[in-house]
Amino acid sequence: MPDGPSTEIDLTRPSAARVYDYFLGGAHNFEIDRRLAEQIAAMTPHLPATMRAGREFLRRAVRVLLDAGIDQFLDIGSGIPTVGNVHEVAQRTEPKARVVYVDIDPVAVAHSRELLAGNELTTVVHADLREPERILAEAGGLLDLGRPVGILLAGVVHFVPDADRPADLLATLRAAAAPGSHLVISHSTFEDQPQEMLDAQRLSARTDTEITLRSRAEITGLFGDWTLLDPGVVHMPLWRPDVPSDVDDHPERFGAFGGVARHDRPVAG
């Protein structure tokens, strides 16, 4: 960072957001984060590739939304807006695009505010997906929710357990969105996964960020009655790849589904 890290950031402990940044090839991480990342990669060799596949899915989805005329984005569970993140992709095509980043991790929020200082078309909100009304209220300071918005939930809903009723949380977000809005979701799954991945998921119950794996049908249900864009909810590499050769013989190995849906105006009876 140009002026050094913020005093809000504890550099004595690794940060999940900075570890993720490292896996994505970003520069906003420190030695303590890189050591942890290498330990994780040794235990779960596919994890870095999975993270990159998730980011590539998000970039493709944002480009599709831009083509549909979306010029404002609400990115919940954004982490650190590292290389190739939403505001870079969006503002490269539409310089006036507005982006609100939301994350629960204070480290990610502090880094994000440092990185985005001076960009008046972006802002960062420190909030939890389980606070949809608060998120919408704060996002309304930059976004016009009376116009179509892209709601981005990339790799975040699987951190919300069933007890917290994720479908209801997403219903609140959808209800606040104008017709023409789009919803992007990527979500980890147990379908088509080897036993070692399922065993690793059970270990996550020992942490503060337990992952709830869900089926394709459950993930599809999170889109409610919005219209799914082709090809529907599929393994992430299969969602509109830039070129067919980008998809290998085992797209399921990344362990997550992705999809995009549009809020169509109801037809008058």
PDB file of N, CA, C and O in Angstrom, residues 141-218:
ATOM      1  N   GLY A 141     -26.807   4.858   0.215  1.00  0.00           N
ATOM      2  CA  GLY A 141     -26.091   6.122   0.173  1.00  0.00           C
ATOM      3  C   GLY A 141     -25.361   6.349  -1.131  1.00  0.00           C
ATOM      4  O   GLY A 141     -25.084   7.494  -1.510  1.00  0.00           O
ATOM      5  N   LEU A 142     -25.025   5.266  -1.825  1.00  0.00           N
ATOM      6  CA  LEU A 142     -24.312   5.370  -3.107  1.00  0.00           C
ATOM      7  C   LEU A 142     -25.141   4.833  -4.269  1.00  0.00           C
ATOM      8  O   LEU A 142     -25.076   5.353  -5.381  1.00  0.00           O
ATOM      9  N   LEU A 143     -25.903   3.777  -4.021  1.00  0.00           N
ATOM     10  CA  LEU A 143     -26.685   3.145  -5.078  1.00  0.00           C
ATOM     11  C   LEU A 143     -28.114   3.666  -5.077  1.00  0.00           C
ATOM     12  O   LEU A 143     -28.675   3.972  -4.026  1.00  0.00           O
ATOM     13  N   ASP A 144     -28.708   3.722  -6.254  1.00  0.00           N
ATOM     14  CA  ASP A 144     -30.122   4.066  -6.408  1.00  0.00           C
ATOM     15  C   ASP A 144     -30.901   2.761  -6.532  1.00  0.00           C
ATOM     16  O   ASP A 144     -30.933   2.153  -7.611  1.00  0.00           O
ATOM     17  N   LEU A 145     -31.489   2.312  -5.423  1.00  0.00           N
ATOM     18  CA  LEU A 145     -32.176   1.027  -5.433  1.00  0.00           C
ATOM     19  C   LEU A 145     -33.510   1.083  -6.162  1.00  0.00           C
ATOM     20  O   LEU A 145     -34.192   0.057  -6.276  1.00  0.00           O
ATOM     21  N   GLY A 146     -33.893   2.235  -6.642  1.00  0.00           N
ATOM     22  CA  GLY A 146     -35.059   2.333  -7.509  1.00  0.00           C
ATOM     23  C   GLY A 146     -34.738   1.978  -8.950  1.00  0.00           C
ATOM     24  O   GLY A 146     -35.646   1.891  -9.785  1.00  0.00           O
ATOM     25  N   ARG A 147     -33.460   1.771  -9.239  1.00  0.00           N
ATOM     26  CA  ARG A 147     -33.008   1.350 -10.555  1.00  0.00           C
ATOM     27  C   ARG A 147     -32.408  -0.053 -10.448  1.00  0.00           C
ATOM     28  O   ARG A 147     -32.044  -0.505  -9.358  1.00  0.00           O
ATOM     29  N   PRO A 148     -32.258  -0.756 -11.586  1.00  0.00           N
ATOM     30  CA  PRO A 148     -31.683  -2.111 -11.537  1.00  0.00           C
ATOM     31  C   PRO A 148     -30.291  -2.127 -10.918  1.00  0.00           C
ATOM     32  O   PRO A 148     -29.476  -1.227 -11.153  1.00  0.00           O
ATOM     33  N   VAL A 149     -30.030  -3.149 -10.140  1.00  0.00           N
ATOM     34  CA  VAL A 149     -28.748  -3.316  -9.458  1.00  0.00           C
ATOM     35  C   VAL A 149     -28.293  -4.764  -9.621  1.00  0.00           C
ATOM     36  O   VAL A 149     -29.121  -5.675  -9.740  1.00  0.00           O
ATOM     37  N   GLY A 150     -27.001  -4.973  -9.636  1.00  0.00           N
ATOM     38  CA  GLY A 150     -26.448  -6.326  -9.623  1.00  0.00           C
ATOM     39  C   GLY A 150     -26.097  -6.700  -8.190  1.00  0.00           C
ATOM     40  O   GLY A 150     -25.236  -6.054  -7.581  1.00  0.00           O
ATOM     41  N   ILE A 151     -26.761  -7.711  -7.649  1.00  0.00           N
ATOM     42  CA  ILE A 151     -26.479  -8.196  -6.298  1.00  0.00           C
ATOM     43  C   ILE A 151     -25.555  -9.398  -6.435  1.00  0.00           C
ATOM     44  O   ILE A 151     -25.923 -10.405  -7.052  1.00  0.00           O
ATOM     45  N   LEU A 152     -24.371  -9.285  -5.878  1.00  0.00           N
ATOM     46  CA  LEU A 152     -23.339 -10.304  -6.048  1.00  0.00           C
ATOM     47  C   LEU A 152     -23.102 -11.024  -4.728  1.00  0.00           C
ATOM     48  O   LEU A 152     -22.759 -10.395  -3.724  1.00  0.00           O
ATOM     49  N   LEU A 153     -23.292 -12.341  -4.739  1.00  0.00           N
ATOM     50  CA  LEU A 153     -23.090 -13.180  -3.555  1.00  0.00           C
ATOM     51  C   LEU A 153     -22.166 -14.327  -3.956  1.00  0.00           C
ATOM     52  O   LEU A 153     -22.584 -15.473  -4.108  1.00  0.00           O
ATOM     53  N   ALA A 154     -20.905 -13.991  -4.148  1.00  0.00           N
ATOM     54  CA  ALA A 154     -19.931 -14.964  -4.655  1.00  0.00           C
ATOM     55  C   ALA A 154     -19.219 -15.626  -3.478  1.00  0.00           C
ATOM     56  O   ALA A 154     -18.430 -14.975  -2.780  1.00  0.00           O
ATOM     57  N   GLY A 155     -19.492 -16.892  -3.256  1.00  0.00           N
ATOM     58  CA  GLY A 155     -18.794 -17.642  -2.222  1.00  0.00           C
ATOM     59  C   GLY A 155     -19.060 -17.151  -0.818  1.00  0.00           C
ATOM     60  O   GLY A 155     -18.159 -17.178   0.023  1.00  0.00           O
ATOM     61  N   VAL A 156     -20.281 -16.710  -0.533  1.00  0.00           N
ATOM     62  CA  VAL A 156     -20.574 -16.193   0.811  1.00  0.00           C
ATOM     63  C   VAL A 156     -21.765 -16.878   1.465  1.00  0.00           C
ATOM     64  O   VAL A 156     -21.767 -17.078   2.686  1.00  0.00           O
ATOM     65  N   VAL A 157     -22.783 -17.275   0.689  1.00  0.00           N
ATOM     66  CA  VAL A 157     -23.996 -17.822   1.313  1.00  0.00           C
ATOM     67  C   VAL A 157     -23.713 -19.140   2.012  1.00  0.00           C
ATOM     68  O   VAL A 157     -24.382 -19.493   2.991  1.00  0.00           O
ATOM     69  N   HIS A 158     -22.694 -19.882   1.570  1.00  0.00           N
ATOM     70  CA  HIS A 158     -22.397 -21.150   2.242  1.00  0.00           C
ATOM     71  C   HIS A 158     -21.826 -20.950   3.644  1.00  0.00           C
ATOM     72  O   HIS A 158     -21.674 -21.914   4.391  1.00  0.00           O
ATOM     73  N   PHE A 159     -21.526 -19.711   4.026  1.00  0.00           N
ATOM     74  CA  PHE A 159     -21.113 -19.439   5.408  1.00  0.00           C
ATOM     75  C   PHE A 159     -22.311 -19.160   6.320  1.00  0.00           C
ATOM     76  O   PHE A 159     -22.129 -18.934   7.518  1.00  0.00           O
ATOM     77  N   VAL A 160     -23.506 -19.146   5.758  1.00  0.00           N
ATOM     78  CA  VAL A 160     -24.718 -18.912   6.543  1.00  0.00           C
ATOM     79  C   VAL A 160     -25.388 -20.258   6.804  1.00  0.00           C
ATOM     80  O   VAL A 160     -25.836 -20.918   5.865  1.00  0.00           O
ATOM     81  N   PRO A 161     -25.468 -20.705   8.060  1.00  0.00           N
ATOM     82  CA  PRO A 161     -26.075 -22.002   8.351  1.00  0.00           C
ATOM     83  C   PRO A 161     -27.583 -21.982   8.123  1.00  0.00           C
ATOM     84  O   PRO A 161     -28.209 -20.909   8.084  1.00  0.00           O
ATOM     85  N   ASP A 162     -28.155 -23.164   7.986  1.00  0.00           N
ATOM     86  CA  ASP A 162     -29.596 -23.267   7.769  1.00  0.00           C
ATOM     87  C   ASP A 162     -30.384 -22.592   8.882  1.00  0.00           C
ATOM     88  O   ASP A 162     -31.461 -22.025   8.639  1.00  0.00           O
ATOM     89  N   ALA A 163     -29.855 -22.637  10.106  1.00  0.00           N
ATOM     90  CA  ALA A 163     -30.557 -22.041  11.246  1.00  0.00           C
ATOM     91  C   ALA A 163     -30.767 -20.541  11.077  1.00  0.00           C
ATOM     92  O   ALA A 163     -31.703 -19.969  11.666  1.00  0.00           O
ATOM     93  N   ASP A 164     -29.924 -19.893  10.272  1.00  0.00           N
ATOM     94  CA  ASP A 164     -30.059 -18.450  10.038  1.00  0.00           C
ATOM     95  C   ASP A 164     -30.904 -18.137   8.812  1.00  0.00           C
ATOM     96  O   ASP A 164     -30.965 -16.983   8.379  1.00  0.00           O
ATOM     97  N   ARG A 165     -31.535 -19.147   8.234  1.00  0.00           N
ATOM     98  CA  ARG A 165     -32.522 -18.998   7.167  1.00  0.00           C
ATOM     99  C   ARG A 165     -32.002 -18.161   5.985  1.00  0.00           C
ATOM    100  O   ARG A 165     -32.497 -17.079   5.688  1.00  0.00           O
ATOM    101  N   PRO A 166     -30.995 -18.695   5.295  1.00  0.00           N
ATOM    102  CA  PRO A 166     -30.427 -17.931   4.181  1.00  0.00           C
ATOM    103  C   PRO A 166     -31.442 -17.585   3.089  1.00  0.00           C
ATOM    104  O   PRO A 166     -31.339 -16.515   2.472  1.00  0.00           O
ATOM    105  N   ALA A 167     -32.413 -18.462   2.854  1.00  0.00           N
ATOM    106  CA  ALA A 167     -33.405 -18.155   1.817  1.00  0.00           C
ATOM    107  C   ALA A 167     -34.197 -16.903   2.171  1.00  0.00           C
ATOM    108  O   ALA A 167     -34.520 -16.089   1.293  1.00  0.00           O
ATOM    109  N   ASP A 168     -34.499 -16.719   3.457  1.00  0.00           N
ATOM    110  CA  ASP A 168     -35.225 -15.517   3.875  1.00  0.00           C
ATOM    111  C   ASP A 168     -34.356 -14.274   3.728  1.00  0.00           C
ATOM    112  O   ASP A 168     -34.849 -13.195   3.359  1.00  0.00           O
ATOM    113  N   LEU A 169     -33.063 -14.397   4.039  1.00  0.00           N
ATOM    114  CA  LEU A 169     -32.156 -13.259   3.897  1.00  0.00           C
ATOM    115  C   LEU A 169     -32.098 -12.803   2.445  1.00  0.00           C
ATOM    116  O   LEU A 169     -32.154 -11.603   2.147  1.00  0.00           O
ATOM    117  N   LEU A 170     -31.991 -13.779   1.539  1.00  0.00           N
ATOM    118  CA  LEU A 170     -31.922 -13.420   0.120  1.00  0.00           C
ATOM    119  C   LEU A 170     -33.255 -12.894  -0.385  1.00  0.00           C
ATOM    120  O   LEU A 170     -33.290 -12.026  -1.268  1.00  0.00           O
ATOM    121  N   ALA A 171     -34.367 -13.397   0.180  1.00  0.00           N
ATOM    122  CA  ALA A 171     -35.677 -12.875  -0.209  1.00  0.00           C
ATOM    123  C   ALA A 171     -35.791 -11.387   0.142  1.00  0.00           C
ATOM    124  O   ALA A 171     -36.392 -10.603  -0.606  1.00  0.00           O
ATOM    125  N   THR A 172     -35.196 -10.989   1.277  1.00  0.00           N
ATOM    126  CA  THR A 172     -35.212  -9.579   1.660  1.00  0.00           C
ATOM    127  C   THR A 172     -34.436  -8.741   0.657  1.00  0.00           C
ATOM    128  O   THR A 172     -34.871  -7.648   0.252  1.00  0.00           O
ATOM    129  N   LEU A 173     -33.274  -9.237   0.229  1.00  0.00           N
ATOM    130  CA  LEU A 173     -32.487  -8.514  -0.766  1.00  0.00           C
ATOM    131  C   LEU A 173     -33.236  -8.423  -2.096  1.00  0.00           C
ATOM    132  O   LEU A 173     -33.277  -7.360  -2.726  1.00  0.00           O
ATOM    133  N   ARG A 174     -33.827  -9.530  -2.518  1.00  0.00           N
ATOM    134  CA  ARG A 174     -34.546  -9.525  -3.793  1.00  0.00           C
ATOM    135  C   ARG A 174     -35.733  -8.571  -3.750  1.00  0.00           C
ATOM    136  O   ARG A 174     -36.019  -7.864  -4.719  1.00  0.00           O
ATOM    137  N   ALA A 175     -36.440  -8.541  -2.610  1.00  0.00           N
ATOM    138  CA  ALA A 175     -37.639  -7.704  -2.510  1.00  0.00           C
ATOM    139  C   ALA A 175     -37.321  -6.218  -2.640  1.00  0.00           C
ATOM    140  O   ALA A 175     -38.178  -5.426  -3.044  1.00  0.00           O
ATOM    141  N   ALA A 176     -36.099  -5.842  -2.291  1.00  0.00           N
ATOM    142  CA  ALA A 176     -35.708  -4.430  -2.357  1.00  0.00           C
ATOM    143  C   ALA A 176     -35.197  -4.017  -3.729  1.00  0.00           C
ATOM    144  O   ALA A 176     -34.935  -2.832  -3.952  1.00  0.00           O
ATOM    145  N   ALA A 177     -35.036  -4.983  -4.632  1.00  0.00           N
ATOM    146  CA  ALA A 177     -34.418  -4.704  -5.933  1.00  0.00           C
ATOM    147  C   ALA A 177     -35.470  -4.370  -6.983  1.00  0.00           C
ATOM    148  O   ALA A 177     -36.541  -4.977  -7.036  1.00  0.00           O
ATOM    149  N   ALA A 178     -35.142  -3.417  -7.823  1.00  0.00           N
ATOM    150  CA  ALA A 178     -36.044  -3.009  -8.902  1.00  0.00           C
ATOM    151  C   ALA A 178     -36.063  -4.052 -10.016  1.00  0.00           C
ATOM    152  O   ALA A 178     -35.085  -4.786 -10.203  1.00  0.00           O
ATOM    153  N   PRO A 179     -37.164  -4.126 -10.772  1.00  0.00           N
ATOM    154  CA  PRO A 179     -37.168  -4.995 -11.955  1.00  0.00           C
ATOM    155  C   PRO A 179     -35.992  -4.661 -12.874  1.00  0.00           C
ATOM    156  O   PRO A 179     -35.610  -3.497 -13.015  1.00  0.00           O
ATOM    157  N   GLY A 180     -35.420  -5.693 -13.460  1.00  0.00           N
ATOM    158  CA  GLY A 180     -34.222  -5.533 -14.262  1.00  0.00           C
ATOM    159  C   GLY A 180     -32.956  -5.829 -13.484  1.00  0.00           C
ATOM    160  O   GLY A 180     -31.878  -5.967 -14.072  1.00  0.00           O
ATOM    161  N   SER A 181     -33.083  -5.938 -12.155  1.00  0.00           N
ATOM    162  CA  SER A 181     -31.929  -6.290 -11.331  1.00  0.00           C
ATOM    163  C   SER A 181     -31.520  -7.732 -11.580  1.00  0.00           C
ATOM    164  O   SER A 181     -32.316  -8.548 -12.063  1.00  0.00           O
ATOM    165  N   HIS A 182     -30.267  -8.048 -11.255  1.00  0.00           N
ATOM    166  CA  HIS A 182     -29.739  -9.399 -11.418  1.00  0.00           C
ATOM    167  C   HIS A 182     -29.116  -9.869 -10.109  1.00  0.00           C
ATOM    168  O   HIS A 182     -28.592  -9.053  -9.333  1.00  0.00           O
ATOM    169  N   LEU A 183     -29.170 -11.175  -9.879  1.00  0.00           N
ATOM    170  CA  LEU A 183     -28.594 -11.805  -8.687  1.00  0.00           C
ATOM    171  C   LEU A 183     -27.575 -12.843  -9.136  1.00  0.00           C
ATOM    172  O   LEU A 183     -27.881 -13.718  -9.951  1.00  0.00           O
ATOM    173  N   VAL A 184     -26.361 -12.739  -8.610  1.00  0.00           N
ATOM    174  CA  VAL A 184     -25.273 -13.666  -8.924  1.00  0.00           C
ATOM    175  C   VAL A 184     -24.933 -14.442  -7.655  1.00  0.00           C
ATOM    176  O   VAL A 184     -24.695 -13.842  -6.610  1.00  0.00           O
ATOM    177  N   ILE A 185     -24.911 -15.777  -7.752  1.00  0.00           N
ATOM    178  CA  ILE A 185     -24.570 -16.622  -6.602  1.00  0.00           C
ATOM    179  C   ILE A 185     -23.582 -17.689  -7.042  1.00  0.00           C
ATOM    180  O   ILE A 185     -23.779 -18.347  -8.074  1.00  0.00           O
ATOM    181  N   SER A 186     -22.520 -17.865  -6.254  1.00  0.00           N
ATOM    182  CA  SER A 186     -21.715 -19.089  -6.333  1.00  0.00           C
ATOM    183  C   SER A 186     -21.692 -19.681  -4.935  1.00  0.00           C
ATOM    184  O   SER A 186     -21.644 -18.949  -3.942  1.00  0.00           O
ATOM    185  N   HIS A 187     -21.733 -21.023  -4.861  1.00  0.00           N
ATOM    186  CA  HIS A 187     -21.975 -21.676  -3.575  1.00  0.00           C
ATOM    187  C   HIS A 187     -21.371 -23.075  -3.593  1.00  0.00           C
ATOM    188  O   HIS A 187     -21.554 -23.831  -4.541  1.00  0.00           O
ATOM    189  N   SER A 188     -20.675 -23.428  -2.526  1.00  0.00           N
ATOM    190  CA  SER A 188     -20.068 -24.763  -2.424  1.00  0.00           C
ATOM    191  C   SER A 188     -21.134 -25.845  -2.319  1.00  0.00           C
ATOM    192  O   SER A 188     -22.228 -25.621  -1.783  1.00  0.00           O
ATOM    193  N   THR A 189     -20.788 -27.039  -2.813  1.00  0.00           N
ATOM    194  CA  THR A 189     -21.742 -28.144  -2.850  1.00  0.00           C
ATOM    195  C   THR A 189     -21.084 -29.452  -2.443  1.00  0.00           C
ATOM    196  O   THR A 189     -19.864 -29.605  -2.536  1.00  0.00           O
ATOM    197  N   PHE A 190     -21.924 -30.392  -2.021  1.00  0.00           N
ATOM    198  CA  PHE A 190     -21.444 -31.755  -1.749  1.00  0.00           C
ATOM    199  C   PHE A 190     -21.650 -32.655  -2.959  1.00  0.00           C
ATOM    200  O   PHE A 190     -21.105 -33.762  -3.020  1.00  0.00           O
ATOM    201  N   GLU A 191     -22.405 -32.189  -3.948  1.00  0.00           N
ATOM    202  CA  GLU A 191     -22.704 -33.030  -5.104  1.00  0.00           C
ATOM    203  C   GLU A 191     -21.450 -33.240  -5.957  1.00  0.00           C
ATOM    204  O   GLU A 191     -20.689 -32.295  -6.205  1.00  0.00           O
ATOM    205  N   ASP A 192     -21.245 -34.466  -6.381  1.00  0.00           N
ATOM    206  CA  ASP A 192     -20.132 -34.834  -7.274  1.00  0.00           C
ATOM    207  C   ASP A 192     -18.775 -34.642  -6.622  1.00  0.00           C
ATOM    208  O   ASP A 192     -17.762 -34.503  -7.324  1.00  0.00           O
ATOM    209  N   GLN A 193     -18.710 -34.649  -5.282  1.00  0.00           N
ATOM    210  CA  GLN A 193     -17.454 -34.386  -4.597  1.00  0.00           C
ATOM    211  C   GLN A 193     -16.869 -35.654  -3.973  1.00  0.00           C
ATOM    212  O   GLN A 193     -17.613 -36.513  -3.481  1.00  0.00           O
ATOM    213  N   PRO A 194     -15.541 -35.774  -3.938  1.00  0.00           N
ATOM    214  CA  PRO A 194     -14.898 -36.935  -3.321  1.00  0.00           C
ATOM    215  C   PRO A 194     -15.017 -36.874  -1.806  1.00  0.00           C
ATOM    216  O   PRO A 194     -15.234 -35.812  -1.218  1.00  0.00           O
ATOM    217  N   GLN A 195     -14.833 -38.019  -1.173  1.00  0.00           N
ATOM    218  CA  GLN A 195     -14.990 -38.116   0.271  1.00  0.00           C
ATOM    219  C   GLN A 195     -14.027 -37.201   1.017  1.00  0.00           C
ATOM    220  O   GLN A 195     -14.380 -36.617   2.048  1.00  0.00           O
ATOM    221  N   GLU A 196     -12.805 -37.018   0.511  1.00  0.00           N
ATOM    222  CA  GLU A 196     -11.843 -36.184   1.240  1.00  0.00           C
ATOM    223  C   GLU A 196     -12.303 -34.727   1.332  1.00  0.00           C
ATOM    224  O   GLU A 196     -12.031 -34.023   2.304  1.00  0.00           O
ATOM    225  N   MET A 197     -13.034 -34.255   0.310  1.00  0.00           N
ATOM    226  CA  MET A 197     -13.543 -32.897   0.376  1.00  0.00           C
ATOM    227  C   MET A 197     -14.640 -32.800   1.430  1.00  0.00           C
ATOM    228  O   MET A 197     -14.709 -31.828   2.193  1.00  0.00           O
ATOM    229  N   LEU A 198     -15.474 -33.822   1.511  1.00  0.00           N
ATOM    230  CA  LEU A 198     -16.538 -33.823   2.514  1.00  0.00           C
ATOM    231  C   LEU A 198     -15.956 -33.912   3.918  1.00  0.00           C
ATOM    232  O   LEU A 198     -16.448 -33.277   4.855  1.00  0.00           O
ATOM    233  N   ASP A 199     -14.878 -34.674   4.068  1.00  0.00           N
ATOM    234  CA  ASP A 199     -14.207 -34.761   5.369  1.00  0.00           C
ATOM    235  C   ASP A 199     -13.627 -33.412   5.766  1.00  0.00           C
ATOM    236  O   ASP A 199     -13.707 -32.999   6.932  1.00  0.00           O
ATOM    237  N   ALA A 200     -13.055 -32.706   4.802  1.00  0.00           N
ATOM    238  CA  ALA A 200     -12.489 -31.386   5.092  1.00  0.00           C
ATOM    239  C   ALA A 200     -13.578 -30.407   5.515  1.00  0.00           C
ATOM    240  O   ALA A 200     -13.372 -29.566   6.391  1.00  0.00           O
ATOM    241  N   GLN A 201     -14.765 -30.541   4.898  1.00  0.00           N
ATOM    242  CA  GLN A 201     -15.870 -29.666   5.287  1.00  0.00           C
ATOM    243  C   GLN A 201     -16.261 -29.888   6.739  1.00  0.00           C
ATOM    244  O   GLN A 201     -16.551 -28.940   7.473  1.00  0.00           O
ATOM    245  N   ARG A 202     -16.245 -31.142   7.186  1.00  0.00           N
ATOM    246  CA  ARG A 202     -16.596 -31.424   8.579  1.00  0.00           C
ATOM    247  C   ARG A 202     -15.597 -30.786   9.538  1.00  0.00           C
ATOM    248  O   ARG A 202     -15.949 -30.347  10.629  1.00  0.00           O
ATOM    249  N   LEU A 203     -14.329 -30.702   9.123  1.00  0.00           N
ATOM    250  CA  LEU A 203     -13.327 -30.045   9.961  1.00  0.00           C
ATOM    251  C   LEU A 203     -13.623 -28.559  10.127  1.00  0.00           C
ATOM    252  O   LEU A 203     -13.241 -27.954  11.142  1.00  0.00           O
ATOM    253  N   SER A 204     -14.304 -27.961   9.163  1.00  0.00           N
ATOM    254  CA  SER A 204     -14.591 -26.521   9.259  1.00  0.00           C
ATOM    255  C   SER A 204     -15.520 -26.215  10.421  1.00  0.00           C
ATOM    256  O   SER A 204     -15.607 -25.068  10.862  1.00  0.00           O
ATOM    257  N   ALA A 205     -16.214 -27.225  10.942  1.00  0.00           N
ATOM    258  CA  ALA A 205     -17.093 -27.008  12.089  1.00  0.00           C
ATOM    259  C   ALA A 205     -16.310 -26.588  13.319  1.00  0.00           C
ATOM    260  O   ALA A 205     -16.883 -26.070  14.282  1.00  0.00           O
ATOM    261  N   ARG A 206     -14.988 -26.802  13.309  1.00  0.00           N
ATOM    262  CA  ARG A 206     -14.159 -26.414  14.451  1.00  0.00           C
ATOM    263  C   ARG A 206     -13.756 -24.935  14.391  1.00  0.00           C
ATOM    264  O   ARG A 206     -13.107 -24.438  15.295  1.00  0.00           O
ATOM    265  N   THR A 207     -14.108 -24.246  13.336  1.00  0.00           N
ATOM    266  CA  THR A 207     -13.716 -22.850  13.167  1.00  0.00           C
ATOM    267  C   THR A 207     -14.944 -21.955  13.291  1.00  0.00           C
ATOM    268  O   THR A 207     -16.076 -22.411  13.431  1.00  0.00           O
ATOM    269  N   ASP A 208     -14.687 -20.631  13.214  1.00  0.00           N
ATOM    270  CA  ASP A 208     -15.778 -19.662  13.257  1.00  0.00           C
ATOM    271  C   ASP A 208     -16.447 -19.489  11.897  1.00  0.00           C
ATOM    272  O   ASP A 208     -17.418 -18.743  11.780  1.00  0.00           O
ATOM    273  N   THR A 209     -15.911 -20.141  10.874  1.00  0.00           N
ATOM    274  CA  THR A 209     -16.437 -19.961   9.521  1.00  0.00           C
ATOM    275  C   THR A 209     -16.816 -21.316   8.919  1.00  0.00           C
ATOM    276  O   THR A 209     -16.318 -21.706   7.875  1.00  0.00           O
ATOM    277  N   GLU A 210     -17.693 -22.011   9.615  1.00  0.00           N
ATOM    278  CA  GLU A 210     -18.140 -23.310   9.112  1.00  0.00           C
ATOM    279  C   GLU A 210     -18.885 -23.131   7.789  1.00  0.00           C
ATOM    280  O   GLU A 210     -19.677 -22.201   7.619  1.00  0.00           O
ATOM    281  N   ILE A 211     -18.619 -24.036   6.864  1.00  0.00           N
ATOM    282  CA  ILE A 211     -19.268 -24.010   5.556  1.00  0.00           C
ATOM    283  C   ILE A 211     -20.412 -25.018   5.547  1.00  0.00           C
ATOM    284  O   ILE A 211     -20.258 -26.160   5.992  1.00  0.00           O
ATOM    285  N   THR A 212     -21.551 -24.597   5.035  1.00  0.00           N
ATOM    286  CA  THR A 212     -22.693 -25.477   4.837  1.00  0.00           C
ATOM    287  C   THR A 212     -22.786 -25.819   3.356  1.00  0.00           C
ATOM    288  O   THR A 212     -23.090 -24.945   2.532  1.00  0.00           O
ATOM    289  N   LEU A 213     -22.471 -27.054   3.015  1.00  0.00           N
ATOM    290  CA  LEU A 213     -22.574 -27.481   1.621  1.00  0.00           C
ATOM    291  C   LEU A 213     -24.037 -27.726   1.281  1.00  0.00           C
ATOM    292  O   LEU A 213     -24.782 -28.306   2.072  1.00  0.00           O
ATOM    293  N   ARG A 214     -24.455 -27.298   0.087  1.00  0.00           N
ATOM    294  CA  ARG A 214     -25.852 -27.467  -0.313  1.00  0.00           C
ATOM    295  C   ARG A 214     -25.932 -28.078  -1.709  1.00  0.00           C
ATOM    296  O   ARG A 214     -24.983 -28.036  -2.491  1.00  0.00           O
ATOM    297  N   SER A 215     -27.087 -28.641  -2.000  1.00  0.00           N
ATOM    298  CA  SER A 215     -27.313 -29.290  -3.289  1.00  0.00           C
ATOM    299  C   SER A 215     -27.603 -28.250  -4.360  1.00  0.00           C
ATOM    300  O   SER A 215     -27.905 -27.081  -4.078  1.00  0.00           O
ATOM    301  N   ARG A 216     -27.555 -28.713  -5.613  1.00  0.00           N
ATOM    302  CA  ARG A 216     -27.912 -27.814  -6.721  1.00  0.00           C
ATOM    303  C   ARG A 216     -29.343 -27.300  -6.540  1.00  0.00           C
ATOM    304  O   ARG A 216     -29.611 -26.117  -6.762  1.00  0.00           O
ATOM    305  N   ALA A 217     -30.259 -28.178  -6.115  1.00  0.00           N
ATOM    306  CA  ALA A 217     -31.649 -27.758  -5.934  1.00  0.00           C
ATOM    307  C   ALA A 217     -31.774 -26.695  -4.848  1.00  0.00           C
ATOM    308  O   ALA A 217     -32.520 -25.713  -4.998  1.00  0.00           O
ATOM    309  N   GLU A 218     -31.049 -26.865  -3.748  1.00  0.00           N
ATOM    310  CA  GLU A 218     -31.097 -25.867  -2.673  1.00  0.00           C
ATOM    311  C   GLU A 218     -30.524 -24.535  -3.133  1.00  0.00           C
ATOM    312  O   GLU A 218     -31.069 -23.463  -2.821  1.00  0.00           O
TER     313      GLU A 218
END
